[in-house]
Coordinates of C-alpha atoms and ligand atoms in Angstrom, one line a residue:
M1204 CA 133.1 130.8 111.6
E1205 CA 130.2 129.0 113.4
Q1206 CA 130.0 125.3 112.9
P1207 CA 127.0 124.1 110.9
I1208 CA 124.4 122.3 113.0
Y1209 CA 123.4 118.9 111.5
I1210 CA 120.3 117.3 112.9
L1211 CA 119.2 113.7 112.1
G1212 CA 115.4 113.3 112.4
I1213 CA 113.8 109.9 112.7
E1214 CA 110.1 109.3 112.2
S1215 CA 108.4 105.9 112.9
S1216 CA 105.0 106.7 114.5
C1217 CA 102.8 104.9 112.0
D1218 CA 103.5 103.1 108.8
D1219 CA 106.3 105.2 107.2
T1220 CA 109.9 104.8 108.2
S1221 CA 111.7 108.0 107.6
A1222 CA 115.0 109.7 108.3
A1223 CA 116.2 113.2 107.3
V1224 CA 119.2 115.4 107.7
I1225 CA 118.8 119.1 108.2
C1226 CA 121.7 121.6 108.2
D1227 CA 120.9 124.9 109.9
G1228 CA 117.3 124.5 109.1
K1229 CA 117.8 123.4 105.4
V1230 CA 116.8 119.9 104.3
L1231 CA 119.7 117.9 102.9
S1232 CA 117.8 114.6 102.7
N1233 CA 114.4 113.3 103.5
V1234 CA 114.1 109.5 102.9
I1235 CA 110.8 107.8 103.3
A1236 CA 110.2 104.0 103.1
N1237 CA 106.4 103.3 102.7
Q1238 CA 105.1 100.0 103.9
E1239 CA 103.2 98.3 101.2
V1240 CA 102.3 95.3 103.4
H1241 CA 99.2 97.1 104.9
A1242 CA 97.3 97.7 101.6
Q1243 CA 95.9 94.1 101.5
Y1244 CA 94.4 94.6 105.0
G1245 CA 92.6 97.9 104.2
G1246 CA 94.4 99.7 107.1
V1247 CA 97.6 99.7 109.1
V1248 CA 98.3 96.5 111.1
P1249 CA 100.4 97.6 114.1
E1250 CA 102.4 94.4 114.5
L1251 CA 103.4 94.3 110.9
A1252 CA 104.2 98.0 111.0
S1253 CA 106.8 97.6 113.8
R1254 CA 108.4 94.7 112.1
A1255 CA 108.7 96.6 108.9
H1256 CA 110.2 99.6 110.8
Q1257 CA 112.9 97.2 112.2
Q1258 CA 113.8 96.1 108.7
N1259 CA 113.8 99.6 107.3
I1260 CA 115.4 101.8 110.0
V1261 CA 119.1 101.0 109.4
P1262 CA 119.0 101.3 105.6
V1263 CA 116.8 104.4 105.7
V1264 CA 119.1 106.2 108.1
Q1265 CA 122.1 105.2 106.1
Q1266 CA 120.5 106.5 102.9
A1267 CA 119.6 109.8 104.6
L1268 CA 123.3 110.3 105.7
N1269 CA 124.6 109.3 102.2
Q1270 CA 122.2 111.7 100.4
A1271 CA 123.2 114.5 102.8
N1272 CA 126.8 113.6 102.1
I1273 CA 127.8 113.6 105.7
S1274 CA 129.1 111.0 108.1
K1275 CA 127.3 110.2 111.3
N1276 CA 130.2 111.7 113.3
Q1277 CA 129.3 115.2 111.9
L1278 CA 125.8 115.0 113.5
S1279 CA 125.1 117.6 116.2
A1280 CA 122.0 115.7 117.6
V1281 CA 119.5 113.0 117.0
A1282 CA 115.8 113.9 117.0
F1283 CA 113.0 111.3 117.1
T1284 CA 109.2 111.1 117.3
N1285 CA 108.2 110.1 120.8
G1286 CA 104.4 110.3 120.2
P1287 CA 101.6 110.2 119.4
G1288 CA 101.4 107.0 117.4
L1289 CA 101.5 103.2 117.5
M1290 CA 103.4 102.0 120.5
G1291 CA 105.4 99.3 118.8
S1292 CA 106.3 101.6 115.8
L1293 CA 107.4 104.4 118.1
L1294 CA 109.6 102.1 120.0
V1295 CA 111.7 101.1 117.0
G1296 CA 112.6 104.7 116.1
T1297 CA 113.1 105.7 119.7
S1298 CA 115.4 102.8 120.6
F1299 CA 117.4 103.4 117.5
A1300 CA 117.7 107.1 118.2
K1301 CA 118.7 106.5 121.8
S1302 CA 121.5 104.0 120.9
L1303 CA 122.8 106.3 118.1
A1304 CA 122.9 109.4 120.3
L1305 CA 124.5 107.4 123.1
G1306 CA 127.1 105.9 120.8
L1307 CA 128.0 109.3 119.3
T1308 CA 127.7 111.1 122.7
I1309 CA 125.5 113.8 121.2
P1310 CA 122.2 115.2 122.5
L1311 CA 119.0 113.3 122.0
I1312 CA 115.8 115.3 121.3
D1313 CA 112.3 114.0 121.6
V1314 CA 109.7 115.4 119.2
N1315 CA 106.0 115.6 119.4
H1316 CA 104.7 114.4 116.0
M1317 CA 101.7 116.8 116.0
Q1318 CA 103.9 119.8 116.7
A1319 CA 106.3 118.6 114.0
H1320 CA 103.5 118.7 111.3
I1321 CA 103.0 122.3 112.2
L1322 CA 106.7 123.3 112.6
A1323 CA 107.4 121.8 109.1
H1324 CA 106.5 125.4 108.1
F1325 CA 109.9 126.5 109.6
I1326 CA 112.0 124.4 107.2
E1327 CA 114.2 126.9 105.3
N1328 CA 112.9 127.0 101.7
D1329 CA 111.7 129.6 99.2
S1330 CA 108.3 130.2 100.8
P1331 CA 107.8 132.7 103.6
K1332 CA 107.3 131.3 107.2
P1333 CA 104.1 132.1 109.0
P1334 CA 104.6 135.0 111.6
F1335 CA 103.3 134.6 115.2
P1336 CA 100.5 134.3 116.0
F1337 CA 99.1 132.2 113.3
I1338 CA 96.4 129.5 113.0
C1339 CA 97.1 126.0 111.7
L1340 CA 94.6 123.5 110.5
T1341 CA 96.2 120.2 111.2
I1342 CA 94.5 117.5 109.1
S1343 CA 95.8 113.9 109.1
G1344 CA 94.8 110.3 109.3
G1345 CA 94.6 110.6 113.1
H1346 CA 93.9 114.3 113.8
T1347 CA 91.7 117.2 112.8
Q1348 CA 92.6 120.3 114.8
I1349 CA 92.5 124.1 114.6
V1350 CA 95.6 125.2 116.6
K1351 CA 96.7 128.7 117.5
I1352 CA 100.4 129.1 117.6
T1353 CA 101.8 132.0 119.5
D1354 CA 105.4 130.8 119.6
E1355 CA 107.3 127.8 118.3
F1356 CA 106.4 125.7 121.3
S1357 CA 103.3 127.4 122.7
M1358 CA 100.2 126.1 121.0
E1359 CA 96.5 126.1 121.9
I1360 CA 93.9 123.8 120.5
L1361 CA 90.9 126.0 119.5
G1362 CA 88.8 123.1 118.1
E1363 CA 89.1 119.5 117.1
T1364 CA 87.2 116.5 115.9
I1365 CA 84.8 114.9 118.3
D1366 CA 84.9 111.5 116.4
D1367 CA 86.7 110.6 113.1
A1368 CA 89.7 112.5 111.8
V1369 CA 89.3 114.0 108.3
G1370 CA 91.9 111.6 106.9
E1371 CA 89.7 108.8 108.2
A1372 CA 86.7 110.4 106.5
F1373 CA 88.6 110.2 103.2
D1374 CA 89.9 106.7 103.8
K1375 CA 86.6 105.2 105.1
S1376 CA 84.6 106.8 102.2
A1377 CA 87.2 105.4 99.8
K1378 CA 86.8 101.9 101.4
I1379 CA 83.0 102.1 100.8
L1380 CA 83.8 102.9 97.2
G1381 CA 86.0 99.8 97.0
L1382 CA 89.2 101.8 96.7
P1383 CA 92.4 100.5 98.3
Y1384 CA 94.0 102.0 101.5
P1385 CA 94.8 104.8 101.9
G1386 CA 92.1 106.1 99.7
G1387 CA 92.5 109.8 100.4
P1388 CA 94.8 110.5 97.5
L1389 CA 92.6 108.4 95.2
I1390 CA 89.5 110.3 96.0
D1391 CA 91.5 113.5 95.3
K1392 CA 92.6 112.0 91.9
Y1393 CA 89.1 110.9 90.7
A1394 CA 87.6 114.1 92.1
Q1395 CA 89.6 116.2 89.6
L1396 CA 87.5 114.7 86.8
G1397 CA 84.1 115.0 88.5
N1398 CA 81.4 117.5 89.3
P1399 CA 81.6 118.5 93.0
K1400 CA 77.9 119.5 93.1
A1401 CA 76.6 116.2 91.5
F1402 CA 75.5 114.6 94.9
P1403 CA 74.9 117.0 97.7
F1404 CA 75.8 115.6 101.2
S1405 CA 74.7 117.5 104.2
K1406 CA 77.2 119.1 106.6
P1407 CA 77.2 118.2 110.3
Q1408 CA 76.2 120.9 112.8
V1409 CA 78.8 120.9 115.4
A1410 CA 79.3 123.6 118.1
N1411 CA 82.3 126.0 118.4
L1412 CA 85.3 125.1 116.3
N1413 CA 84.9 121.4 116.7
F1414 CA 84.4 118.9 113.8
S1415 CA 82.5 115.7 113.3
F1416 CA 83.0 113.4 110.4
S1417 CA 81.3 110.1 111.4
G1418 CA 77.9 111.2 110.2
L1419 CA 79.2 112.0 106.7
K1420 CA 80.6 108.5 106.4
T1421 CA 77.2 107.0 107.3
A1422 CA 75.4 109.4 104.9
I1423 CA 77.6 108.3 102.1
L1424 CA 77.1 104.6 102.9
Y1425 CA 73.3 104.9 102.9
F1426 CA 73.3 107.0 99.8
L1427 CA 75.4 104.5 97.9
Q1428 CA 73.3 101.5 99.2
K1429 CA 70.1 103.2 98.0
E1430 CA 71.6 104.1 94.6
Q1431 CA 73.1 100.6 94.1
Q1432 CA 69.7 99.1 94.6
K1433 CA 68.4 101.0 91.6
N1434 CA 71.6 100.6 89.6
P1435 CA 74.3 98.0 90.7
L1436 CA 76.8 99.8 88.5
F1437 CA 76.2 103.2 90.2
I1438 CA 79.6 103.5 91.8
K1439 CA 81.5 102.5 88.7
E1440 CA 79.5 104.8 86.4
N1441 CA 79.7 107.8 88.8
L1442 CA 83.0 107.4 90.5
N1443 CA 84.4 110.8 89.6
D1444 CA 81.3 112.7 90.5
I1445 CA 80.9 110.8 93.8
C1446 CA 84.6 111.5 94.7
A1447 CA 84.3 115.1 93.8
S1448 CA 81.1 115.5 95.9
I1449 CA 82.6 113.8 98.9
Q1450 CA 85.8 115.9 98.7
Y1451 CA 83.8 119.1 98.2
T1452 CA 81.7 118.4 101.3
I1453 CA 84.8 117.6 103.4
V1454 CA 86.6 120.7 102.3
E1455 CA 83.5 122.9 102.8
I1456 CA 83.4 121.6 106.4
L1457 CA 87.0 122.6 106.9
M1458 CA 86.7 126.0 105.3
D1459 CA 83.6 126.9 107.3
K1460 CA 85.4 126.3 110.6
L1461 CA 88.5 128.1 109.4
K1462 CA 86.4 131.2 108.6
K1463 CA 84.9 131.0 112.0
A1464 CA 88.3 130.7 113.6
V1465 CA 89.5 133.8 111.7
K1466 CA 86.4 135.7 112.8
E1467 CA 86.8 134.7 116.4
T1468 CA 90.5 135.3 116.8
G1469 CA 91.1 138.1 114.3
I1470 CA 94.1 136.2 113.1
N1471 CA 94.3 135.8 109.3
H1472 CA 97.6 134.1 108.9
I1473 CA 96.5 130.6 108.1
A1474 CA 98.6 127.5 107.7
I1475 CA 97.7 123.9 106.9
A1476 CA 99.6 120.8 108.0
G1477 CA 99.3 117.0 108.0
G1478 CA 98.7 114.4 105.3
V1479 CA 95.4 115.7 104.2
S1480 CA 97.0 119.1 103.4
A1481 CA 98.3 117.3 100.3
N1482 CA 94.7 117.5 99.0
S1483 CA 94.4 119.6 95.9
E1484 CA 91.0 121.0 96.7
I1485 CA 91.9 122.3 100.2
R1486 CA 95.1 123.8 98.7
K1487 CA 93.1 125.5 95.9
R1488 CA 90.5 126.9 98.3
L1489 CA 93.2 128.3 100.6
Q1490 CA 94.9 129.9 97.7
N1491 CA 91.6 131.5 96.6
A1492 CA 91.1 132.7 100.2
E1493 CA 94.1 135.0 99.8
K1494 CA 92.2 137.1 97.2
Q1495 CA 88.7 136.5 98.3
L1496 CA 89.0 136.8 102.1
G1497 CA 92.3 138.7 102.5
W1498 CA 94.0 135.8 104.3
K1499 CA 97.7 135.1 104.1
T1500 CA 98.0 131.4 103.7
Y1501 CA 100.9 129.0 104.2
I1502 CA 100.7 125.7 102.3
P1503 CA 103.5 123.2 102.9
K1504 CA 105.4 121.6 100.0
F1505 CA 104.0 118.2 99.2
E1506 CA 106.9 116.2 100.6
Y1507 CA 106.3 117.8 104.1
T1508 CA 102.6 117.1 104.3
T1509 CA 102.4 113.4 104.9
D1510 CA 104.5 111.8 107.6
N1511 CA 108.2 112.5 107.0
A1512 CA 111.4 112.9 109.1
A1513 CA 112.3 116.4 107.8
M1514 CA 109.5 117.8 110.0
I1515 CA 111.0 115.9 112.9
A1516 CA 114.5 117.2 112.2
I1517 CA 113.4 120.8 111.9
T1518 CA 111.5 120.5 115.2
G1519 CA 114.6 118.9 116.7
Y1520 CA 116.7 121.8 115.3
L1521 CA 114.4 124.4 117.0
K1522 CA 114.7 122.5 120.3
Y1523 CA 118.5 122.1 119.9
L1524 CA 118.8 125.9 119.6
R1525 CA 116.9 126.1 123.0
K1526 CA 119.1 123.3 124.4
D1527 CA 115.8 121.4 125.1
Y1528 CA 117.2 117.9 125.1
A1529 CA 115.6 114.5 126.1
D1530 CA 116.8 112.2 128.8
I1531 CA 118.0 108.7 127.7
S1532 CA 115.2 107.3 129.9
T1533 CA 112.5 109.1 127.9
A1534 CA 109.5 106.9 127.3
V1535 CA 107.4 106.8 124.1
K1536 CA 103.9 108.2 124.4
A1537 CA 101.2 106.6 122.3
R1538 CA 98.9 109.5 123.3
L1539 CA 100.3 113.0 123.3
K1540 CA 98.5 116.3 122.7
V1541 CA 100.0 119.0 120.5
T1542 CA 100.1 121.2 123.6
E1543 CA 102.2 118.8 125.6
Ligands
KG4_619 O1 99.9 112.9 108.3 P1 99.7 111.5 107.7 O2 100.7 111.1 106.6 O3 99.6 110.4 108.8 C1 99.1 110.6 110.0 O4 99.8 111.2 110.9 O5 97.9 110.3 110.1 O6 98.2 111.5 107.0 C2 97.7 110.4 106.3 C3 96.3 110.7 105.8 C4 95.6 109.5 105.2 O7 94.3 109.5 105.8 C5 95.5 109.8 103.7 O8 94.5 109.3 103.1 C6 95.4 111.3 103.8 O9 96.4 111.7 104.8 N1 95.8 112.0 102.5 C7 95.0 112.6 101.7 C8 95.7 113.0 100.5 N2 97.0 112.6 100.7 C9 97.0 112.0 101.9 N3 93.6 112.9 101.8 C10 93.0 113.5 100.8 N4 93.7 113.9 99.7 C11 95.0 113.7 99.5 N5 95.6 114.2 98.4
ZN620 ZN1 101.2 112.5 110.8

């Protein structure tokens, strides 16, 4: 009988320290330590993030092994995020992964965080995997891209944001509303009680399959300033409707471009990935697109949307099968495209 392949995945690109164990593509554990320390600063402080990763990494990896009920000696390989992300944060996960792989004399596998968000769709679970070619809308705090995937590791960017990422649009709007960081999930929460058509915001006109979100943020800021001059309690009294209107506009922008991408490529297998794919409105709109537009949609489980190590481990597993290993001298890359 074939030996099972156990991959340990390590993710430390931003402010979540995560470790996961995957056996033959199935998730056995996926432990995530969030860093509370950043909330009071309204955003991630890189120096504090790397320090927190240093504190978290050993217990998080230990917990992932415990939950998977395996010992480190059973691991087949160690996969880690080598970029893109914060340099100091990436270094913590990378150094740990290198020492562990070296100590256990097993392969080391470098993983592109952006590819991993997309390849999370290949985790073995009950839902069907997208067939090639498919289109993935990657929406996170740092990226907004429409990617065409023709094979596990051959990807092409069809369009991307020319300024802010969609997660930033959510978080910056939330900040204007006085909500704590990260505000995306809070906008989603309040939006569920509000009227999405209450306050119409105009959508930006951007060529091709590219996006722009910086204008929307400014429009929201000016709108709120004007309303607050008339009524200082405007935000408090209309929070649900404001959140629903912002979310509706953002999701409309995303859906418009997806429709354009389907039209241009003729591909109607559509996946979403990244932290913002946890958003209830985009999930609902994509589900509706199955009936209304005839698309086949692939929506990740909640736990694989925001940053997690299971997506790193599955990507590591796919590279392991190809014997695509990293050298011990591999450097971290703060900037790395999904196509690299
Ligand atoms: O993928 P991710 O965890 O980290 C990056 O690689 O950026 O994405 C984080 C982003 C944040 O901007 C957060 O506000 C947003 O995802 N986010 C959401 C929701 N959950 C997370 N945005 C809108 N609605 C949500 N439910
Ligand atoms: Zn991410």
